[in-house]
């Protein structure tokens, strides 16, 4: 039986040793929902440009301090993080990534219309429309 992460941390504190562990997943990674992936593929198909990818970014502003932005882009920069699901790609620049760790990008249709949304566990407050947040 292996050593659990809690016990591993305690052993490291007690003995001052470092144990290498292979991580099966990264809990801080950004995810893309199936609904969002399907909508991305539909929009790209309508544009007729298969090189397009959805870019999510964070900028200053909005009623809560930061706001989310979305755009389609052909260029994947060297330092972008690319998340794929069901054949659709989402790109995030390194500056935005730090505010989106653990977030899930989804596509919803409701009373406020149809839109991409970010479910962000790092946000300490979110405005009523969900497009701006603070940390």
Coordinates of N, CA and C in Angstrom, one line a residue:
X1 N 0.8 -1.2 0.0 CA 0.0 0.0 0.0 C 0.9 1.2 0.0
X2 N 0.5 2.2 -0.8 CA 1.4 3.4 -1.0 C 1.1 4.4 0.1
X3 N 2.0 5.4 0.2 CA 1.9 6.5 1.1 C 0.9 7.5 0.6
X4 N -0.1 7.9 1.3 CA -1.0 8.9 0.9 C -0.4 10.3 0.9
X5 N -0.9 11.3 0.1 CA -0.3 12.6 0.0 C -0.2 13.3 1.4
X6 N -1.2 13.1 2.3 CA -1.1 13.7 3.6 C 0.1 13.1 4.4
X7 N 0.2 11.8 4.4 CA 1.3 11.1 5.1 C 2.6 11.5 4.5
X8 N 2.7 11.6 3.2 CA 3.9 12.0 2.5 C 4.3 13.4 3.0
X9 N 3.4 14.3 3.1 CA 3.8 15.6 3.5 C 4.2 15.6 5.0
X10 N 3.6 14.8 5.8 CA 4.0 14.7 7.2 C 5.4 14.1 7.3
X11 N 5.7 13.1 6.5 CA 7.0 12.5 6.5 C 8.1 13.5 6.1
X12 N 7.7 14.3 5.0 CA 8.7 15.3 4.6 C 9.0 16.3 5.6
X13 N 7.9 16.7 6.4 CA 8.1 17.7 7.4 C 9.0 17.2 8.5
X14 N 8.7 15.9 8.9 CA 9.4 15.3 10.1 C 10.8 15.0 9.7
X15 N 11.0 14.4 8.6 CA 12.4 14.0 8.2 C 13.1 14.9 7.3
X16 N 12.5 15.9 6.8 CA 13.1 16.9 5.9 C 13.5 16.2 4.6
X17 N 12.8 15.2 4.1 CA 13.2 14.5 2.9 C 12.2 14.9 1.8
X18 N 12.6 14.7 0.6 CA 11.8 14.9 -0.6 C 11.5 13.6 -1.2
X19 N 10.3 13.3 -1.5 CA 9.9 12.1 -2.2 C 9.3 12.5 -3.5
X20 N 9.7 11.8 -4.6 CA 9.1 12.2 -5.9 C 7.9 11.3 -6.1
X21 N 6.9 12.0 -6.7 CA 5.6 11.3 -6.9 C 5.2 11.6 -8.3
X22 N 4.6 10.7 -9.0 CA 4.1 10.9 -10.3 C 2.6 11.3 -10.1
X23 N 2.3 12.5 -10.6 CA 0.9 13.1 -10.4 C 0.1 12.6 -11.6
X24 N -1.1 12.1 -11.3 CA -2.0 11.6 -12.4 C -2.8 12.7 -13.1
X25 N -2.9 13.9 -12.4 CA -3.6 15.0 -13.0 C -3.2 16.3 -12.3
X26 N -3.5 17.4 -12.9 CA -3.1 18.7 -12.4 C -4.4 19.4 -11.9
X27 N -4.6 19.5 -10.6 CA -5.9 20.0 -10.1 C -6.1 21.5 -10.5
X28 N -5.0 22.2 -10.9 CA -5.1 23.6 -11.2 C -5.3 23.9 -12.7
X29 N -5.5 22.8 -13.4 CA -5.7 23.0 -14.9 C -7.0 23.6 -15.2
X30 N -7.1 24.3 -16.3 CA -8.3 24.8 -16.8 C -9.0 23.7 -17.6
X31 N -10.4 23.7 -17.5 CA -11.1 22.7 -18.3 C -12.1 23.3 -19.2
X32 N -12.5 22.6 -20.2 CA -13.5 23.0 -21.2 C -14.6 22.1 -21.2
X33 N -15.8 22.5 -21.0 CA -17.0 21.7 -20.9 C -17.4 21.1 -22.3
X34 N -18.1 20.1 -22.3 CA -18.6 19.5 -23.6 C -19.5 20.5 -24.3
X35 N -20.3 21.2 -23.6 CA -21.2 22.2 -24.3 C -20.4 23.3 -24.9
X36 N -19.3 23.8 -24.3 CA -18.4 24.8 -24.8 C -17.7 24.3 -26.0
X37 N -17.2 23.0 -25.9 CA -16.5 22.4 -27.1 C -17.4 22.3 -28.3
X38 N -18.6 21.8 -28.1 CA -19.5 21.7 -29.2 C -19.8 23.1 -29.8
X39 N -20.0 24.1 -29.0 CA -20.3 25.4 -29.6 C -19.1 26.0 -30.3
X40 N -17.9 25.8 -29.8 CA -16.7 26.2 -30.5 C -16.6 25.6 -31.8
X41 N -16.8 24.3 -31.9 CA -16.7 23.6 -33.2 C -17.8 24.1 -34.2
X42 N -19.0 24.4 -33.7 CA -20.1 24.9 -34.5 C -19.7 26.3 -35.1
X43 N -19.2 27.2 -34.2 CA -18.9 28.5 -34.6 C -17.7 28.5 -35.6
X44 N -16.7 27.7 -35.4 CA -15.6 27.6 -36.3 C -16.0 27.0 -37.7
X45 N -16.9 26.0 -37.6 CA -17.5 25.5 -38.9 C -18.2 26.6 -39.7
X46 N -19.0 27.4 -39.0 CA -19.7 28.5 -39.6 C -18.8 29.5 -40.2
X47 N -17.6 29.7 -39.6 CA -16.6 30.7 -40.1 C -15.9 30.1 -41.3
X48 N -15.8 28.7 -41.4 CA -15.1 28.1 -42.5 C -13.6 28.2 -42.3
X49 N -13.1 28.3 -41.1 CA -11.6 28.4 -40.9 C -11.2 27.4 -39.8
X50 N -10.8 26.2 -40.1 CA -10.5 25.2 -39.1 C -9.3 25.5 -38.2
X51 N -8.5 26.6 -38.6 CA -7.4 26.9 -37.7 C -7.8 27.8 -36.5
X52 N -9.0 28.2 -36.4 CA -9.4 29.0 -35.3 C -9.5 28.3 -34.0
X53 N -9.2 29.0 -32.9 CA -9.3 28.4 -31.6 C -9.9 29.5 -30.7
X54 N -10.6 29.1 -29.7 CA -11.2 30.1 -28.8 C -10.1 30.5 -27.8
X55 N -10.0 31.8 -27.6 CA -9.0 32.4 -26.6 C -9.9 33.0 -25.5
X56 N -9.5 32.6 -24.2 CA -10.1 33.3 -23.1 C -9.0 34.1 -22.4
X57 N -9.4 35.3 -22.0 CA -8.4 36.1 -21.3 C -9.0 37.0 -20.2
X58 N -8.1 37.5 -19.4 CA -8.6 38.3 -18.3 C -8.0 39.7 -18.5
X59 N -8.8 40.7 -18.3 CA -8.3 42.1 -18.4 C -8.8 42.8 -17.1
X60 N -8.2 44.0 -16.9 CA -8.7 44.8 -15.8 C -9.9 45.5 -16.2
X61 N -10.8 45.8 -15.3 CA -12.1 46.5 -15.5 C -13.3 45.7 -15.1
X62 N -14.4 46.1 -15.5 CA -15.6 45.4 -15.0 C -16.0 45.9 -13.7
X63 N -17.2 45.6 -13.2 CA -17.6 46.1 -11.9 C -17.0 45.4 -10.7
X64 N -16.3 44.3 -10.9 CA -15.7 43.6 -9.8 C -14.1 43.7 -9.9
X65 N -13.6 44.4 -10.8 CA -12.1 44.5 -10.9 C -11.4 43.9 -12.1
X66 N -11.8 42.7 -12.4 CA -11.3 42.0 -13.6 C -12.5 41.5 -14.4
X67 N -12.2 41.3 -15.7 CA -13.3 40.8 -16.5 C -12.8 39.8 -17.5
X68 N -13.6 38.9 -17.9 CA -13.3 37.8 -18.8 C -13.5 38.3 -20.3
X69 N -12.7 37.9 -21.2 CA -12.9 38.2 -22.6 C -12.7 36.9 -23.4
X70 N -13.4 36.9 -24.5 CA -13.3 35.7 -25.4 C -13.1 36.2 -26.8
X71 N -12.3 35.6 -27.6 CA -12.1 35.9 -29.0 C -11.6 34.7 -29.7
X72 N -11.8 34.6 -31.0 CA -11.3 33.6 -31.8 C -10.0 34.0 -32.4
X73 N -9.0 33.1 -32.5 CA -7.7 33.4 -32.9 C -7.1 32.2 -33.6
X74 N -6.3 32.5 -34.6 CA -5.6 31.5 -35.3 C -4.2 31.2 -34.8
X75 N -3.6 32.2 -34.1 CA -2.2 32.1 -33.6 C -2.1 31.6 -32.2
X76 N -1.4 30.5 -32.1 CA -1.1 29.9 -30.8 C 0.3 30.4 -30.4
X77 N 0.4 31.2 -29.4 CA 1.7 31.8 -29.0 C 2.5 30.7 -28.3
X78 N 3.8 30.8 -28.3 CA 4.7 29.8 -27.7 C 4.4 29.6 -26.2
X79 N 4.0 30.6 -25.5 CA 3.7 30.5 -24.0 C 2.2 30.3 -23.7
X80 N 1.4 30.1 -24.7 CA 0.0 29.9 -24.4 C -0.2 28.5 -23.8
X81 N -1.2 28.3 -23.0 CA -1.7 27.0 -22.6 C -2.9 26.7 -23.5
X82 N -2.9 25.5 -24.0 CA -4.0 25.0 -24.9 C -4.7 23.9 -24.2
X83 N -6.0 24.0 -24.1 CA -6.8 23.0 -23.5 C -7.7 22.4 -24.6
X84 N -7.8 21.1 -24.8 CA -8.6 20.5 -25.8 C -9.7 19.6 -25.2
X85 N -10.8 19.6 -25.9 CA -11.9 18.7 -25.5 C -12.8 18.5 -26.7
X86 N -13.0 17.2 -27.1 CA -13.9 16.8 -28.2 C -13.5 17.5 -29.5
X87 N -12.2 17.7 -29.7 CA -11.7 18.3 -31.0 C -11.8 19.8 -31.0
X88 N -12.1 20.5 -29.9 CA -12.1 22.0 -29.8 C -11.0 22.4 -28.9
X89 N -10.4 23.5 -29.3 CA -9.2 24.0 -28.5 C -9.5 25.4 -27.9
X90 N -9.0 25.5 -26.6 CA -9.2 26.8 -25.9 C -7.7 27.2 -25.5
X91 N -7.4 28.5 -25.8 CA -6.1 29.0 -25.5 C -6.2 30.0 -24.4
X92 N -5.1 30.0 -23.6 CA -5.0 31.0 -22.5 C -3.5 31.5 -22.4
X93 N -3.4 32.8 -22.4 CA -2.0 33.4 -22.2 C -1.6 33.2 -20.8
X94 N -0.3 33.3 -20.5 CA 0.3 33.1 -19.2 C -0.2 34.1 -18.1
X95 N -0.4 35.3 -18.5 CA -0.9 36.3 -17.5 C -2.3 36.0 -17.1
X96 N -3.2 35.6 -18.0 CA -4.6 35.2 -17.7 C -4.6 33.9 -17.0
X97 N -3.7 33.0 -17.3 CA -3.7 31.7 -16.7 C -3.7 31.7 -15.2
X98 N -2.9 32.7 -14.7 CA -2.8 32.7 -13.2 C -4.1 33.1 -12.5
X99 N -5.0 33.7 -13.2 CA -6.3 34.0 -12.6 C -7.4 33.0 -13.0
X100 N -7.0 32.0 -13.8 CA -8.0 31.0 -14.3 C -7.7 29.6 -13.8
X101 N -6.7 29.4 -12.9 CA -6.3 28.1 -12.5 C -7.5 27.4 -11.8
X102 N -7.8 26.2 -12.3 CA -9.0 25.5 -11.7 C -10.3 25.8 -12.3
X103 N -10.3 26.8 -13.3 CA -11.6 27.3 -13.8 C -12.1 26.3 -14.9
X104 N -13.4 26.4 -15.1 CA -14.1 25.6 -16.2 C -14.8 26.6 -17.1
X105 N -14.5 26.5 -18.4 CA -15.1 27.3 -19.4 C -16.3 26.5 -19.9
X106 N -17.5 27.1 -19.9 CA -18.7 26.5 -20.3 C -19.5 27.4 -21.3
X107 N -20.5 26.8 -21.9 CA -21.4 27.5 -22.8 C -22.8 27.3 -22.3
X108 N -23.5 28.4 -22.0 CA -24.8 28.3 -21.4 C -25.8 29.1 -22.2
X109 N -27.0 28.6 -22.2 CA -28.2 29.4 -22.8 C -29.2 29.5 -21.8
X110 N -29.6 30.8 -21.5 CA -30.6 31.0 -20.5 C -31.3 32.4 -20.7
X111 N -31.8 32.9 -19.6 CA -32.6 34.2 -19.7 C -31.7 35.3 -20.1
X112 N -30.4 35.3 -19.8 CA -29.4 36.3 -20.1 C -28.9 36.2 -21.5
X113 N -29.3 35.1 -22.2 CA -28.8 34.9 -23.6 C -27.9 33.7 -23.6
X114 N -27.3 33.5 -24.7 CA -26.4 32.4 -24.9 C -25.0 33.0 -24.9
X115 N -24.1 32.3 -24.1 CA -22.8 32.9 -23.9 C -21.8 31.9 -23.3
X116 N -20.5 32.2 -23.5 CA -19.5 31.4 -22.8 C -19.3 32.0 -21.4
X117 N -19.2 31.2 -20.5 CA -19.0 31.6 -19.1 C -17.8 30.9 -18.5
X118 N -17.3 31.5 -17.4 CA -16.1 31.0 -16.7 C -16.6 30.7 -15.3
X119 N -16.5 29.4 -14.9 CA -16.8 29.1 -13.5 C -15.4 29.0 -12.8
X120 N -15.1 30.0 -12.0 CA -13.7 30.3 -11.5 C -13.7 30.1 -10.0
X121 N -13.0 29.1 -9.5 CA -13.0 28.9 -8.1 C -12.0 29.9 -7.4
X122 N -11.2 30.6 -8.2 CA -10.3 31.6 -7.6 C -11.0 33.0 -7.4
X123 N -12.2 33.1 -8.0 CA -12.9 34.4 -7.8 C -13.5 34.5 -6.4
X124 N -13.2 35.6 -5.7 CA -13.8 35.8 -4.4 C -15.1 36.5 -4.5
X125 N -15.3 37.2 -5.6 CA -16.6 37.9 -5.8 C -16.8 37.9 -7.3
X126 N -18.1 37.9 -7.7 CA -18.5 37.9 -9.1 C -19.6 38.9 -9.3
X127 N -19.7 39.6 -10.4 CA -20.8 40.5 -10.6 C -22.0 39.7 -11.0
X128 N -23.2 40.3 -11.0 CA -24.4 39.7 -11.3 C -24.5 39.0 -12.7
X129 N -23.8 39.6 -13.7 CA -23.9 39.0 -15.0 C -22.8 37.9 -15.2
X130 N -21.8 37.8 -14.3 CA -20.8 36.8 -14.3 C -19.6 37.1 -15.3
X131 N -19.6 38.3 -15.8 CA -18.5 38.6 -16.8 C -17.3 39.3 -16.1
X132 N -17.5 39.7 -14.8 CA -16.3 40.3 -14.1 C -16.2 39.6 -12.7
X133 N -15.0 39.7 -12.1 CA -14.8 39.1 -10.9 C -13.6 39.8 -10.1
X134 N -13.4 39.4 -8.9 CA -12.3 39.8 -8.1 C -11.7 38.6 -7.4
X135 N -10.4 38.8 -7.1 CA -9.7 37.7 -6.4 C -9.3 38.1 -5.0

